[in-house]
mmCIF file of C-alpha atoms in Angstrom:
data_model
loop_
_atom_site.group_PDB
_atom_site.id
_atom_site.type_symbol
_atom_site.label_atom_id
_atom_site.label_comp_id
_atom_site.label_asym_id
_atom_site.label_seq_id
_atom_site.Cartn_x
_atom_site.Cartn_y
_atom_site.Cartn_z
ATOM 1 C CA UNK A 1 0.000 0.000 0.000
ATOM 2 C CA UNK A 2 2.958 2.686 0.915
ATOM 3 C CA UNK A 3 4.314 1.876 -3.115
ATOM 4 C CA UNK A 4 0.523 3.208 -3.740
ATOM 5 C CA UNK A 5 0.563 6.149 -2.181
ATOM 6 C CA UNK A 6 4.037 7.282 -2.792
ATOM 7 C CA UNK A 7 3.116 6.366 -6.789
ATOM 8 C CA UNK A 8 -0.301 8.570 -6.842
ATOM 9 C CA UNK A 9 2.149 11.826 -4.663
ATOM 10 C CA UNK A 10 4.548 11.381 -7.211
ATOM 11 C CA UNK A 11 2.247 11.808 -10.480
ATOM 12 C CA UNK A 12 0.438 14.494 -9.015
ATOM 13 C CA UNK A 13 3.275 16.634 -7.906
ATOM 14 C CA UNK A 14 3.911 16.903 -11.578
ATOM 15 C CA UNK A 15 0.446 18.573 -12.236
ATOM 16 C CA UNK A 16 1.689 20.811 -9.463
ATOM 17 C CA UNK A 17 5.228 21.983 -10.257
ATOM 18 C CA UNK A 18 8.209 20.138 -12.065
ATOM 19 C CA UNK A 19 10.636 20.601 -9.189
ATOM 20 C CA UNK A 20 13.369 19.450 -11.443
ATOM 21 C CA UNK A 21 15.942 22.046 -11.841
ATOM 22 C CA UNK A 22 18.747 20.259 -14.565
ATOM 23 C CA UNK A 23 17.980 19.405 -17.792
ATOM 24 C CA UNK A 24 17.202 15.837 -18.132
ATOM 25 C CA UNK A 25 18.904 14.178 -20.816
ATOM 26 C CA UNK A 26 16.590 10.809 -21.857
ATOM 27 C CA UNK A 27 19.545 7.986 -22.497
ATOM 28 C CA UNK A 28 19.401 4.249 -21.660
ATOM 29 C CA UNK A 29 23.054 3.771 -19.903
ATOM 30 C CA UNK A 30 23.764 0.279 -18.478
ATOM 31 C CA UNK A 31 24.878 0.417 -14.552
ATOM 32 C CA UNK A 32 25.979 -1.436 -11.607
ATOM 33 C CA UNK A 33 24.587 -0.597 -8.183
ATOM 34 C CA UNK A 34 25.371 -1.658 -4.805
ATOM 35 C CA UNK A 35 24.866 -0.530 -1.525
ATOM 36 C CA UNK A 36 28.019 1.398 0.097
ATOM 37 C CA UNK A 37 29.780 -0.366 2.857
ATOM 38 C CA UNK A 38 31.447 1.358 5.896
ATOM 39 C CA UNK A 39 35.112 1.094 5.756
ATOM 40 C CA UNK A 40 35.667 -1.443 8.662
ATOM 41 C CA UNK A 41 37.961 -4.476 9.538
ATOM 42 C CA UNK A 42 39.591 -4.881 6.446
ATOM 43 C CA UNK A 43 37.940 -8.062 5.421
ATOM 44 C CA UNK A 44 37.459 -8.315 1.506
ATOM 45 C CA UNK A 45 33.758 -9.541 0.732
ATOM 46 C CA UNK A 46 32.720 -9.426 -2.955
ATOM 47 C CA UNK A 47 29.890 -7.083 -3.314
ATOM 48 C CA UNK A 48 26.801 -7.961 -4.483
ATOM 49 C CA UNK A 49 25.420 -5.554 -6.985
ATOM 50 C CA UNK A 50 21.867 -5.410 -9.429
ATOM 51 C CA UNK A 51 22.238 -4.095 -12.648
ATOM 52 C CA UNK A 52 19.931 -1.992 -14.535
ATOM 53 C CA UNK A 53 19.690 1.115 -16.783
ATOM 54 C CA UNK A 54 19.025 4.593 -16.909
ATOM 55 C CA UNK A 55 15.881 6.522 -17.444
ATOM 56 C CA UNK A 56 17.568 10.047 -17.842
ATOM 57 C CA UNK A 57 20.533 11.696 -16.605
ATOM 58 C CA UNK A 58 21.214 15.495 -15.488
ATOM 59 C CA UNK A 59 24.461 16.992 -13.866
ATOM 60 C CA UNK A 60 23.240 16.232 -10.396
ATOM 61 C CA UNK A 61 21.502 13.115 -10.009
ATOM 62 C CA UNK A 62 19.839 9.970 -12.373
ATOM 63 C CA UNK A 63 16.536 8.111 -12.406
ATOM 64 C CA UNK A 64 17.628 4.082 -12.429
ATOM 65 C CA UNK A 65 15.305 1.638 -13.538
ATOM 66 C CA UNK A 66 16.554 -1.851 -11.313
ATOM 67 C CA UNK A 67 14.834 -5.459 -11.740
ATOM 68 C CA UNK A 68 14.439 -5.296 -7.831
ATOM 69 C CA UNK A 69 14.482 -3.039 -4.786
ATOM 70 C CA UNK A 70 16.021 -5.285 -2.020
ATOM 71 C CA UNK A 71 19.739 -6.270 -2.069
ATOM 72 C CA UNK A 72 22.154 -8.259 0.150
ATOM 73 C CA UNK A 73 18.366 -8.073 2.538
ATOM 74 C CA UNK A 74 18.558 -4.232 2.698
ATOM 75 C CA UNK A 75 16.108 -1.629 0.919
ATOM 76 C CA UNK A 76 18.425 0.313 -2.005
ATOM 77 C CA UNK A 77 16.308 3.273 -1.762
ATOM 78 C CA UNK A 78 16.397 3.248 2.164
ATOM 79 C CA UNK A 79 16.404 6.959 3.798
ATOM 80 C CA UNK A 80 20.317 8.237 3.425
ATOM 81 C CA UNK A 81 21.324 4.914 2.209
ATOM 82 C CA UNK A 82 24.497 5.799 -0.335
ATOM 83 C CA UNK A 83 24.801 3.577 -3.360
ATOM 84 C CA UNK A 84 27.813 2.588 -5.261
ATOM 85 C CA UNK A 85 26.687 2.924 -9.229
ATOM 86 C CA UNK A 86 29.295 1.742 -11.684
ATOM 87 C CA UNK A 87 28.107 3.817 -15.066
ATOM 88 C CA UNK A 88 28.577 2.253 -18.434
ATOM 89 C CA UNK A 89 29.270 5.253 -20.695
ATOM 90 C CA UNK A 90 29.692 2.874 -23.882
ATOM 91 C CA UNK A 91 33.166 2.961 -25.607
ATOM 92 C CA UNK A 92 34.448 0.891 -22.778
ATOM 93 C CA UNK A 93 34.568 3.819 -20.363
ATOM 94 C CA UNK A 94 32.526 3.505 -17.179
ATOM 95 C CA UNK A 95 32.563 5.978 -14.343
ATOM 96 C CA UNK A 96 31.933 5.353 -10.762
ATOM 97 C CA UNK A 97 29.629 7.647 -8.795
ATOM 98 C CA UNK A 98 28.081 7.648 -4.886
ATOM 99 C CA UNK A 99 24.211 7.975 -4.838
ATOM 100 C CA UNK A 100 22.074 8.641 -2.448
ATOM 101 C CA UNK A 101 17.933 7.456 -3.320
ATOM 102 C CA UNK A 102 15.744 10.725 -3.260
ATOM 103 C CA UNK A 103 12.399 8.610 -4.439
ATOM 104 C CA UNK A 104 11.751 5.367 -5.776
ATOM 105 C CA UNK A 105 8.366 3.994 -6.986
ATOM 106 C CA UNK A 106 7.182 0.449 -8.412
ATOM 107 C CA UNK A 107 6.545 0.877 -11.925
ATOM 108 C CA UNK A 108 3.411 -0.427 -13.274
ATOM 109 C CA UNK A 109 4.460 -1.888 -16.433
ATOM 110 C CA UNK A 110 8.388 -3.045 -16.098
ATOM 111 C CA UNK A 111 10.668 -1.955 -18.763
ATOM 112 C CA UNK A 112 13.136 -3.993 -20.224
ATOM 113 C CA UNK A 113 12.881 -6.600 -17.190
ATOM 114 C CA UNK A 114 13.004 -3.270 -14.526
ATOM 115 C CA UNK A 115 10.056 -2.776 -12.046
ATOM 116 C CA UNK A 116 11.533 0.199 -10.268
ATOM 117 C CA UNK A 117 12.543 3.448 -10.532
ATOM 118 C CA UNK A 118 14.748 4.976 -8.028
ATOM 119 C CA UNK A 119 16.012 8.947 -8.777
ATOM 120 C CA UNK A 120 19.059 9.726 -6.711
ATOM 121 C CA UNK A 121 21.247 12.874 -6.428
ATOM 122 C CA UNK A 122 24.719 12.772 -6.969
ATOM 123 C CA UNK A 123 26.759 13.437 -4.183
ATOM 124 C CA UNK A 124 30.290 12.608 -4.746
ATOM 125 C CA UNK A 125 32.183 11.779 -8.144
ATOM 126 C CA UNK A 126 35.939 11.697 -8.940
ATOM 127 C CA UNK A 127 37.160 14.789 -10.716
ATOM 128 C CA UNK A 128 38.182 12.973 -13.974
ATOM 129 C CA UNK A 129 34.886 11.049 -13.652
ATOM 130 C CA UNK A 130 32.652 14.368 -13.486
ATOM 131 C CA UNK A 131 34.634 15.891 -16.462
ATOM 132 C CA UNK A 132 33.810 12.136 -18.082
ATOM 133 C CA UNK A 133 30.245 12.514 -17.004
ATOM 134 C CA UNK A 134 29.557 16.633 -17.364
ATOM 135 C CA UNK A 135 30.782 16.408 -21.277
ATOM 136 C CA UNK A 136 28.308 13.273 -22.343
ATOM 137 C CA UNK A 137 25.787 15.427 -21.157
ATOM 138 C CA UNK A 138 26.599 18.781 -22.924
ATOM 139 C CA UNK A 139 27.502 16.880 -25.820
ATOM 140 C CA UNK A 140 24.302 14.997 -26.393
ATOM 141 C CA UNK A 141 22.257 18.128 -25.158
ATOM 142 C CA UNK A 142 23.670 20.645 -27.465
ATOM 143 C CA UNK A 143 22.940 17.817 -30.348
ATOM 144 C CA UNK A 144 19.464 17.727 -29.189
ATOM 145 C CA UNK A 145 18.930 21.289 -29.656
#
């Protein structure tokens, strides 16, 4: 029932105001996710990760579209949870990015195997990764236009 509700706020807020303040650019990039771990005692555990694929980018954040919500038996779009996402830019480059979930909803028809959507804000990115990440999006805006 919460997926409901939070589905039915979510479409009506855009009748109210588009609160989006970036650009969206609409491209299907293949990602890895997993949930960030604490640095702790040094022990070397392989990381379990969902992939998906993007609904749209923008300079500070990305809607993901992921087969499943739950991972390792934690939430991915908890409250404040931070998310690993490994970004497949094509051309063999991939850029790594932490995320942290501002919404998620179920979708009601999945696309392309993907039954959620999770938007999350950027909140930290290499240098050389946001140069990486910053001119794929200028590019393919100003071809757009």
């Amino acid at each position: 029932m919460p997926e409901l509700v939070r589905s039915v706020v979510s479409r009506f807020q855009v009748f109210l105001k588009d609160r989006r303040q970036s650009p969206r650019l609409r491209v299907r990039l293949l990602f890895d996710v997993a949930i960030q771990r604490a640095h702790g005692s040094g022990a070397l555990k392989r990381r379990q990760t969902v992939q998906g694929h993007t609904r749209d980018i923008s300079v500070n954040g990305l809607a993901m579209l992921v087969p499943q919500v739950h991972l390792e038996g934690h939430h991915l779009a908890a409250s404040g949870r931070e998310l690993q996402v490994q970004l497949d830019m094509g051309g063999g480059v991939s850029i790594s990015m932490l995320v942290v979930p501002r919404r998620y909803e179920r979708l009601e028809e999945a696309e392309l195997g993907c039954n959620y959507l999770i938007g999350a804000r950027i909140v930290s990115i290499s240098e050389a990764d946001q140069i990486r990440y910053l001119n794929f999006i200028n590019e393919r805006l100003a071809n757009a236009a």
